[in-house]
mmCIF file of C-alpha atoms in Angstrom:
data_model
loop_
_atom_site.group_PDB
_atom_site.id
_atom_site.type_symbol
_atom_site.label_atom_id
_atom_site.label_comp_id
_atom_site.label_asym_id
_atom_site.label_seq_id
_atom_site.Cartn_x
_atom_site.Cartn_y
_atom_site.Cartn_z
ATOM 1 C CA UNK A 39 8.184 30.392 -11.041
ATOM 2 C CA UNK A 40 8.375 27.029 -11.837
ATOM 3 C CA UNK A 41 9.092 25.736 -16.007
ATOM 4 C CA UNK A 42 5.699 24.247 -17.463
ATOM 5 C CA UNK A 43 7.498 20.989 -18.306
ATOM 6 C CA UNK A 44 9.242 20.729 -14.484
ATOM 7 C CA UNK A 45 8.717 17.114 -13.644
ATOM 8 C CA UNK A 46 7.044 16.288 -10.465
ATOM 9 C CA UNK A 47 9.147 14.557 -8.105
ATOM 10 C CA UNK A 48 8.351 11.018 -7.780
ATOM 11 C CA UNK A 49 5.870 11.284 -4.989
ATOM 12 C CA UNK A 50 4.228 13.430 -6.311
ATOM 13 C CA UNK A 51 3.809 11.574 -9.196
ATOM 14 C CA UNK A 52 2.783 8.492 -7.480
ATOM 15 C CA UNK A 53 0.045 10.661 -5.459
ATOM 16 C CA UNK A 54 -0.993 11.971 -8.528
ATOM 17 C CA UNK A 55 -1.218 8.796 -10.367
ATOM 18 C CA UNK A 56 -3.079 7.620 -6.988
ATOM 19 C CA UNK A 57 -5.680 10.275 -7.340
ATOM 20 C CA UNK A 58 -6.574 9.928 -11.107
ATOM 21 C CA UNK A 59 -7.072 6.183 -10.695
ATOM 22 C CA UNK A 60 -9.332 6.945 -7.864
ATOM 23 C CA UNK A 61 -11.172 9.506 -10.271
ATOM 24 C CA UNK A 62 -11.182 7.456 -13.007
ATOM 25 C CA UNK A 63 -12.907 4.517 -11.038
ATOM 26 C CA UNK A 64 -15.417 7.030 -9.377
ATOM 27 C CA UNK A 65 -16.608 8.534 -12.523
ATOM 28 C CA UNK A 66 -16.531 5.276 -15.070
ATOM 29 C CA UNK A 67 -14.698 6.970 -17.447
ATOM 30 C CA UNK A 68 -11.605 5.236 -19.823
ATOM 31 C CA UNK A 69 -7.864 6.322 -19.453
ATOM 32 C CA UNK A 70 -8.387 6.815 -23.347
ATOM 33 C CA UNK A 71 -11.297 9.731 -22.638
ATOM 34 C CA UNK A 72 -9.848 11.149 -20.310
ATOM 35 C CA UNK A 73 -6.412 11.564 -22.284
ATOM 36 C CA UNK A 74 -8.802 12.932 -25.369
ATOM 37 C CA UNK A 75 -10.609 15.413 -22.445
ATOM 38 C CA UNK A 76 -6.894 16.617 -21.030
ATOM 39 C CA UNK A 77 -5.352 16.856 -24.634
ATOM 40 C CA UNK A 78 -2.918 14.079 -24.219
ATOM 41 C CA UNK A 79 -1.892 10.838 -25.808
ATOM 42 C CA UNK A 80 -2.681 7.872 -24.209
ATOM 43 C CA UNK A 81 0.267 6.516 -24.096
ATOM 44 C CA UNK A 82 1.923 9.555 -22.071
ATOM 45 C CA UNK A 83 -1.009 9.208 -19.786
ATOM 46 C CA UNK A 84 -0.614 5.685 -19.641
ATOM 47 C CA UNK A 85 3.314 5.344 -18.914
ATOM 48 C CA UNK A 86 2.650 8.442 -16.218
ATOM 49 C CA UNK A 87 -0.112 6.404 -14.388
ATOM 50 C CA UNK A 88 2.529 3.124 -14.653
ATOM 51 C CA UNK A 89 5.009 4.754 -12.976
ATOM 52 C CA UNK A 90 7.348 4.786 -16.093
ATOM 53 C CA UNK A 91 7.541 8.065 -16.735
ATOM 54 C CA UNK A 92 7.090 11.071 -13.710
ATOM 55 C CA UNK A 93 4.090 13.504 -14.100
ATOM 56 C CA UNK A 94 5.599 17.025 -15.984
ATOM 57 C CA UNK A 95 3.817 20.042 -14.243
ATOM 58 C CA UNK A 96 1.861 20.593 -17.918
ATOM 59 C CA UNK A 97 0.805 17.433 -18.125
ATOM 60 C CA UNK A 98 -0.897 17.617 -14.493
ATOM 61 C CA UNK A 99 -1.972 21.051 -14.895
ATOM 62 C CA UNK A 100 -3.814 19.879 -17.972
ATOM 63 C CA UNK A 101 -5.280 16.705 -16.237
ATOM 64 C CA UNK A 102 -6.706 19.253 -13.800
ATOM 65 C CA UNK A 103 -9.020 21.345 -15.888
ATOM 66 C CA UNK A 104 -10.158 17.962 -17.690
ATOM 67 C CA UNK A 105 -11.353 16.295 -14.265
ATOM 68 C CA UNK A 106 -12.050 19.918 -12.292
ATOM 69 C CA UNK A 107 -10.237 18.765 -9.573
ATOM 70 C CA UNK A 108 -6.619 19.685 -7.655
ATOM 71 C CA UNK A 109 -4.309 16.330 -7.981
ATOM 72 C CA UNK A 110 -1.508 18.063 -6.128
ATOM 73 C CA UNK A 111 -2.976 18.974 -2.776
ATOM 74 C CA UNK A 112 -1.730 16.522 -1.550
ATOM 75 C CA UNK A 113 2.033 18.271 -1.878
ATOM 76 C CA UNK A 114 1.157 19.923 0.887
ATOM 77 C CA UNK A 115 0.508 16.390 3.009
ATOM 78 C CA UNK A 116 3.919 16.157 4.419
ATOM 79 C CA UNK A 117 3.803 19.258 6.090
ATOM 80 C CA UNK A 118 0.649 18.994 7.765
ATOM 81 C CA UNK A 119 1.813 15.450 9.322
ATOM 82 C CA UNK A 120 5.136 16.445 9.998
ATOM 83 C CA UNK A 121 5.575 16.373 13.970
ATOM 84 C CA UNK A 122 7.582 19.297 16.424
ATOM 85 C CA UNK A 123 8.867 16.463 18.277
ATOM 86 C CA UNK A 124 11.037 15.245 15.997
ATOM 87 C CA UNK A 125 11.530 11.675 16.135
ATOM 88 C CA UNK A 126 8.181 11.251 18.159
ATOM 89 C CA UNK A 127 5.529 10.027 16.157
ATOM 90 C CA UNK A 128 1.922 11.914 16.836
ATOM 91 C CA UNK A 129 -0.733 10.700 19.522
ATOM 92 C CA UNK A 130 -2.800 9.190 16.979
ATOM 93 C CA UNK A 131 -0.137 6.654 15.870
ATOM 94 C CA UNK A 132 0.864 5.667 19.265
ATOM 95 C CA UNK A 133 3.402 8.715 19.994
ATOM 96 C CA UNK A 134 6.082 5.849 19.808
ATOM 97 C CA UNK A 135 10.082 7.212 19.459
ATOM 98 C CA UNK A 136 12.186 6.555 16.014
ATOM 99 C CA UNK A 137 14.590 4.691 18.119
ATOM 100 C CA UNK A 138 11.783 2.429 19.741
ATOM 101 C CA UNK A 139 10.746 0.994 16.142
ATOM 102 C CA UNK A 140 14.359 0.803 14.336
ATOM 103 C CA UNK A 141 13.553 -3.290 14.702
ATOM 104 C CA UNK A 142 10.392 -2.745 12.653
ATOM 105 C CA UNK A 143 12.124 -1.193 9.830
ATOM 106 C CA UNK A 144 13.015 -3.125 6.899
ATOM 107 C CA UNK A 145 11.836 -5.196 3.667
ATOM 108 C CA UNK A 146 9.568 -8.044 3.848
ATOM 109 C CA UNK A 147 7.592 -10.700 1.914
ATOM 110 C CA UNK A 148 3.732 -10.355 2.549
ATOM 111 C CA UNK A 149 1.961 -12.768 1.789
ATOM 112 C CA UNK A 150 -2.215 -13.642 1.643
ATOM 113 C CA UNK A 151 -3.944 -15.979 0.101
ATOM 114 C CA UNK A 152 -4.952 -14.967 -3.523
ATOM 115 C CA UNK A 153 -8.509 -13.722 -3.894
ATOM 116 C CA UNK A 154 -8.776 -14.989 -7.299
ATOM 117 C CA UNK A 155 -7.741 -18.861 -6.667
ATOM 118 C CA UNK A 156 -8.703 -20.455 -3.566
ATOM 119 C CA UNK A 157 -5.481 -22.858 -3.385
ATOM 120 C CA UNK A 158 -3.174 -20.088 -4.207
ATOM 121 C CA UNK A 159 -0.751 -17.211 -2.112
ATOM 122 C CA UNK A 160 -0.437 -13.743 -3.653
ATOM 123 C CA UNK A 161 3.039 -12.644 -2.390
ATOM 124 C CA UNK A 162 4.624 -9.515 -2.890
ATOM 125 C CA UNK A 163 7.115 -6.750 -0.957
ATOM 126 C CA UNK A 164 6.698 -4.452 1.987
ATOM 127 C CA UNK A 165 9.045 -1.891 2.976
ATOM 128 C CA UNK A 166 8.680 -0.195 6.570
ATOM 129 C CA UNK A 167 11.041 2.562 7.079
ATOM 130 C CA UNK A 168 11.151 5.815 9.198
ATOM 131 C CA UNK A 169 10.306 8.948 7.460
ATOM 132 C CA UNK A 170 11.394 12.210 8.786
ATOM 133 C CA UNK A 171 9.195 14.390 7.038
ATOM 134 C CA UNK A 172 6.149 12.214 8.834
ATOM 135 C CA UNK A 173 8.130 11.861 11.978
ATOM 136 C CA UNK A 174 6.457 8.213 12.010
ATOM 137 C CA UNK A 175 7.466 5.038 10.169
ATOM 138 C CA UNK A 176 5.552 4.460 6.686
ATOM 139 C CA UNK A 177 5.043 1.304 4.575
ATOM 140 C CA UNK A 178 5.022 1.085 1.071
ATOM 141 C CA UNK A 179 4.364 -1.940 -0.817
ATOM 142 C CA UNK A 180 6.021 -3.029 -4.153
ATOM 143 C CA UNK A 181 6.357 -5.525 -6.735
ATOM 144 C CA UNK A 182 2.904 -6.420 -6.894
ATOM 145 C CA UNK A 183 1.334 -7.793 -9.893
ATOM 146 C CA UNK A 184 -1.399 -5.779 -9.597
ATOM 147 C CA UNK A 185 0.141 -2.507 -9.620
ATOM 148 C CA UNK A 186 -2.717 -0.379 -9.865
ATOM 149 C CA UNK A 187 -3.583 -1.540 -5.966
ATOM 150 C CA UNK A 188 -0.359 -0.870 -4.628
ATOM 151 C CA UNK A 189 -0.597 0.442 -1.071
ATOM 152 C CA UNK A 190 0.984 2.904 0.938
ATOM 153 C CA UNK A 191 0.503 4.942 4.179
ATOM 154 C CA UNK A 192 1.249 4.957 7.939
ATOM 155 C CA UNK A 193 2.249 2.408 10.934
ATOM 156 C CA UNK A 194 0.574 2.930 14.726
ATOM 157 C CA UNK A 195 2.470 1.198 16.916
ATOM 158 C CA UNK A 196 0.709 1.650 20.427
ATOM 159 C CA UNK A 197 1.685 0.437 23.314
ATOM 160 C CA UNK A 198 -1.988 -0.364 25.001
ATOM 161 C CA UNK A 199 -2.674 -3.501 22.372
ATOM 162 C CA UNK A 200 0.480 -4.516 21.762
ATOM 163 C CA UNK A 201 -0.259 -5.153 17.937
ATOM 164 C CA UNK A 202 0.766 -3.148 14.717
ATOM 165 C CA UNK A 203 -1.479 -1.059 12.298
ATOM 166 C CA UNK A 204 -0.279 -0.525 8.923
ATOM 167 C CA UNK A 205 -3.418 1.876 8.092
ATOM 168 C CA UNK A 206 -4.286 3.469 4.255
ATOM 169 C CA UNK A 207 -6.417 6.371 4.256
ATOM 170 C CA UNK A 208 -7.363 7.251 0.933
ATOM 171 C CA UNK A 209 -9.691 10.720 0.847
ATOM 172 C CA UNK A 210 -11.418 8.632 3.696
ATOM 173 C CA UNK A 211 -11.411 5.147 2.361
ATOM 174 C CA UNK A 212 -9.771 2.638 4.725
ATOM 175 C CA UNK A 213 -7.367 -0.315 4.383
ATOM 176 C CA UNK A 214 -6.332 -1.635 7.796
ATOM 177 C CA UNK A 215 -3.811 -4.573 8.357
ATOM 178 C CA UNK A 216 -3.603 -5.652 12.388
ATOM 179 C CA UNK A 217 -0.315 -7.306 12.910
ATOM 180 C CA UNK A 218 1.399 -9.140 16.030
ATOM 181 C CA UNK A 219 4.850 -7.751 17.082
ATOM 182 C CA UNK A 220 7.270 -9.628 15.468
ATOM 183 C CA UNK A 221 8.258 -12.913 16.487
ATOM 184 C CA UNK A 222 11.803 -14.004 17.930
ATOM 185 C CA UNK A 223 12.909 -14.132 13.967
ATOM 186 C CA UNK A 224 10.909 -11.008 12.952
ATOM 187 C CA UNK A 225 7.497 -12.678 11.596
ATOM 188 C CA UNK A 226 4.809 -10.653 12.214
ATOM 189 C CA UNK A 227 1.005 -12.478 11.729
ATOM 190 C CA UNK A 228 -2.452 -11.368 11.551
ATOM 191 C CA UNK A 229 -5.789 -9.600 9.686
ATOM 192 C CA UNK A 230 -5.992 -7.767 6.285
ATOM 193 C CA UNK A 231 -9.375 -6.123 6.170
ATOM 194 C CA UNK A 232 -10.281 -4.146 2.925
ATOM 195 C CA UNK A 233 -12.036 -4.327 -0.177
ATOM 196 C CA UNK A 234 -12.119 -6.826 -3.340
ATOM 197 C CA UNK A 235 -13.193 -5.431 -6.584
ATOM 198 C CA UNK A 236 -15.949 -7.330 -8.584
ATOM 199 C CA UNK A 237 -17.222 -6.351 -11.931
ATOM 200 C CA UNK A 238 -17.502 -2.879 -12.615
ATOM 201 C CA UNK A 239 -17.307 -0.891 -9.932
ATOM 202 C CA UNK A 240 -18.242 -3.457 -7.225
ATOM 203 C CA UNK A 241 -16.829 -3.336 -4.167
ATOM 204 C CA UNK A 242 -17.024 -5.839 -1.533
ATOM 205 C CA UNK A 243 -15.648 -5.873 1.930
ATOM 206 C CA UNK A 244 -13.338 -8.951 2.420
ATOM 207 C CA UNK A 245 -11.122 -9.719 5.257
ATOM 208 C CA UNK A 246 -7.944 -12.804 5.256
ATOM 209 C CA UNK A 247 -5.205 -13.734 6.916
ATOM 210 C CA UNK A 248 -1.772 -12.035 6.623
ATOM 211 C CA UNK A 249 2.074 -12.847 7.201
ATOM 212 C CA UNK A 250 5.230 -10.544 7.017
ATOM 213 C CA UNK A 251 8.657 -12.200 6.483
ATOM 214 C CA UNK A 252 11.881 -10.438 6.514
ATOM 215 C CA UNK A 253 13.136 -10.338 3.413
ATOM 216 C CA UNK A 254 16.175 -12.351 4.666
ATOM 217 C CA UNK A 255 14.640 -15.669 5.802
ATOM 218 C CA UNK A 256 13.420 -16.143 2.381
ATOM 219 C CA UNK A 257 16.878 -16.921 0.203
ATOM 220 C CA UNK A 258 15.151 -16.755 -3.038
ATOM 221 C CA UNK A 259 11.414 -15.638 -3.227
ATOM 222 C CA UNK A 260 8.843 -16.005 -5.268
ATOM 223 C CA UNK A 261 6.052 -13.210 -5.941
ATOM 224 C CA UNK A 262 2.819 -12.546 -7.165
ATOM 225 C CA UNK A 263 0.319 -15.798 -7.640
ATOM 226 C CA UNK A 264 1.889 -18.415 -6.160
ATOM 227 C CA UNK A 265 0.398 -22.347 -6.965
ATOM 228 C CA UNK A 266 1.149 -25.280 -5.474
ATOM 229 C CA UNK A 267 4.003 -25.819 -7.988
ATOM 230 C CA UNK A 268 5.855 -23.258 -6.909
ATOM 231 C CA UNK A 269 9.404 -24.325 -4.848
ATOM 232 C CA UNK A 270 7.973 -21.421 -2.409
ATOM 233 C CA UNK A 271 4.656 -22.656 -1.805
ATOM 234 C CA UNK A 272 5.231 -25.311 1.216
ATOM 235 C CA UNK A 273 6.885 -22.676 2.998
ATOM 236 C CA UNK A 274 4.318 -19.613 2.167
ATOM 237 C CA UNK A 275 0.818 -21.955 2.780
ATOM 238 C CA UNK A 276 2.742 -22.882 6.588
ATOM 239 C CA UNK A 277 3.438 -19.430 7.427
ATOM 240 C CA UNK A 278 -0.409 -18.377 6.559
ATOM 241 C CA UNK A 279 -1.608 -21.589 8.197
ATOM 242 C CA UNK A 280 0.131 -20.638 11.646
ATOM 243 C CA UNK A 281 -1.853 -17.314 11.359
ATOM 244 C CA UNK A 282 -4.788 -19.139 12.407
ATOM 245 C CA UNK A 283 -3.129 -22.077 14.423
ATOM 246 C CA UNK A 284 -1.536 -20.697 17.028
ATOM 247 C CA UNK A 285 -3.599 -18.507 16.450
ATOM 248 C CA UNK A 286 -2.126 -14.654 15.518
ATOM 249 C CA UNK A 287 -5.591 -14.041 14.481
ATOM 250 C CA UNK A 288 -9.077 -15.650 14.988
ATOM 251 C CA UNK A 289 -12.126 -16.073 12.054
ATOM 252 C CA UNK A 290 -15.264 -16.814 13.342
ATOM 253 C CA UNK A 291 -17.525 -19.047 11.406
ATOM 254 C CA UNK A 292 -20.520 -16.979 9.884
ATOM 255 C CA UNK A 293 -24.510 -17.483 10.690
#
């Protein structure tokens, strides 16, 4: 039997985190009420959902009863995904082999133009890497500014389209990114569909260009909002601009 104060491990903590936020936004309810509801200080709930602190089995049980829903089901995720073959992803990711994809695997600096300022790049990390447990390769992003919408989740590589899906599937809500194959020096270009949040609990569909950069070919990068004064921004505004040039990706102009 488990101790009540056995700390989650640290994905479980982020999935945790993940699901509260989503409850939180669903319901339109403050961190601080629902820390007063689950018998906990703020600040505990606070660090937890920050990622500064991991999630103590208590703590989560007690979250729980105050929201009447399971926030660890999705413990069990990694063994429902997990694949007999091995290093042979499943059908529905493209059934691609671990040693197919090693080139895909790595850090790299994503960058979009910011939905906030018109003339600026939001620019942050993505990590691609195989993971066993999923037999598939997984991205997670990091270093974002805006922590809260940090995304993780799964990579289809099929062989029919020739392009790359990094696909979030949140208890059925979507974020899809459609990527080229990388280039000769590993960019990869294309289409970030999901949603921007407006006041409240607005949610708008929204759709913009996207570039990957190993992590390499920039020797000292920049992230978050980056303006036009930033030694970075030349560089980031051509690699977005050659998403549409050449073109990686096409936007038609609306009726």
């Amino acid at each position: 039997m488990p101790t009540p104060d056995k700390q989650l491990s640290a994905e479980q903590s982020r999935q945790v985190a993940e699901t509260i936020r989503e409850e939180i936004a669903r319901r339109r309810i403050s961190r601080q009420s629902l820390a007063e509801q689950a018998k906990l200080s703020l600040s505990t709930l606070e660090k937890a959902l920050g990622g500064r602190r991991p999630f103590t089995l208590a703590t989560t049980v007690r979250l729980e009863q105050a929201l009447g829903v399971s926030l660890r089901k999705a413990e069990a995720a990694p063994a429902v995904a997990s694949s007999v073959n091995g290093d042979i992803a499943p059908d529905h990711l493209g059934a691609y082999s671990h040693r197919a994809v090693t080139w895909l695997e790595g850090a790299y600096i994503t960058l979009r133009p910011s939905f906030g300022d018109n003339d600026a790049i939001y620019a942050y990390r993505t990590e691609i890497a195989w993971d066993p447990a999923a037999s598939s390769l997984v991205f997670r992003e990091g270093e974002r500014t805006d922590a809260n919408y940090t995304q993780f989740g799964e990579v289809a590589v099929p062989n029919q389209s020739g392009f790359i899906y990094l696909v979030t599937n949140r208890h059925g809500q979507h974020r899809l990114i459609t990527v080229s194959r990388p280039t000769i020096l590993g960019e990869m270009y294309g289409i970030l569909t999901t949603l921007l949040a407006g006041r409240g609990s607005l949610l708008t569909p929204i759709a913009a260009p996207i570039a990957y950069l190993p992590a390499r070919m920039i020797a000292a990068p920049t992230l978050g909002r980056i303006s036009a004064g930033d030694p970075n921004y030349a560089v980031y505004r051509a690699h977005l601009k050659r998403t549409v040039d050449e073109p990686f990706a096409m936007f038609l102009p609306g009726s």
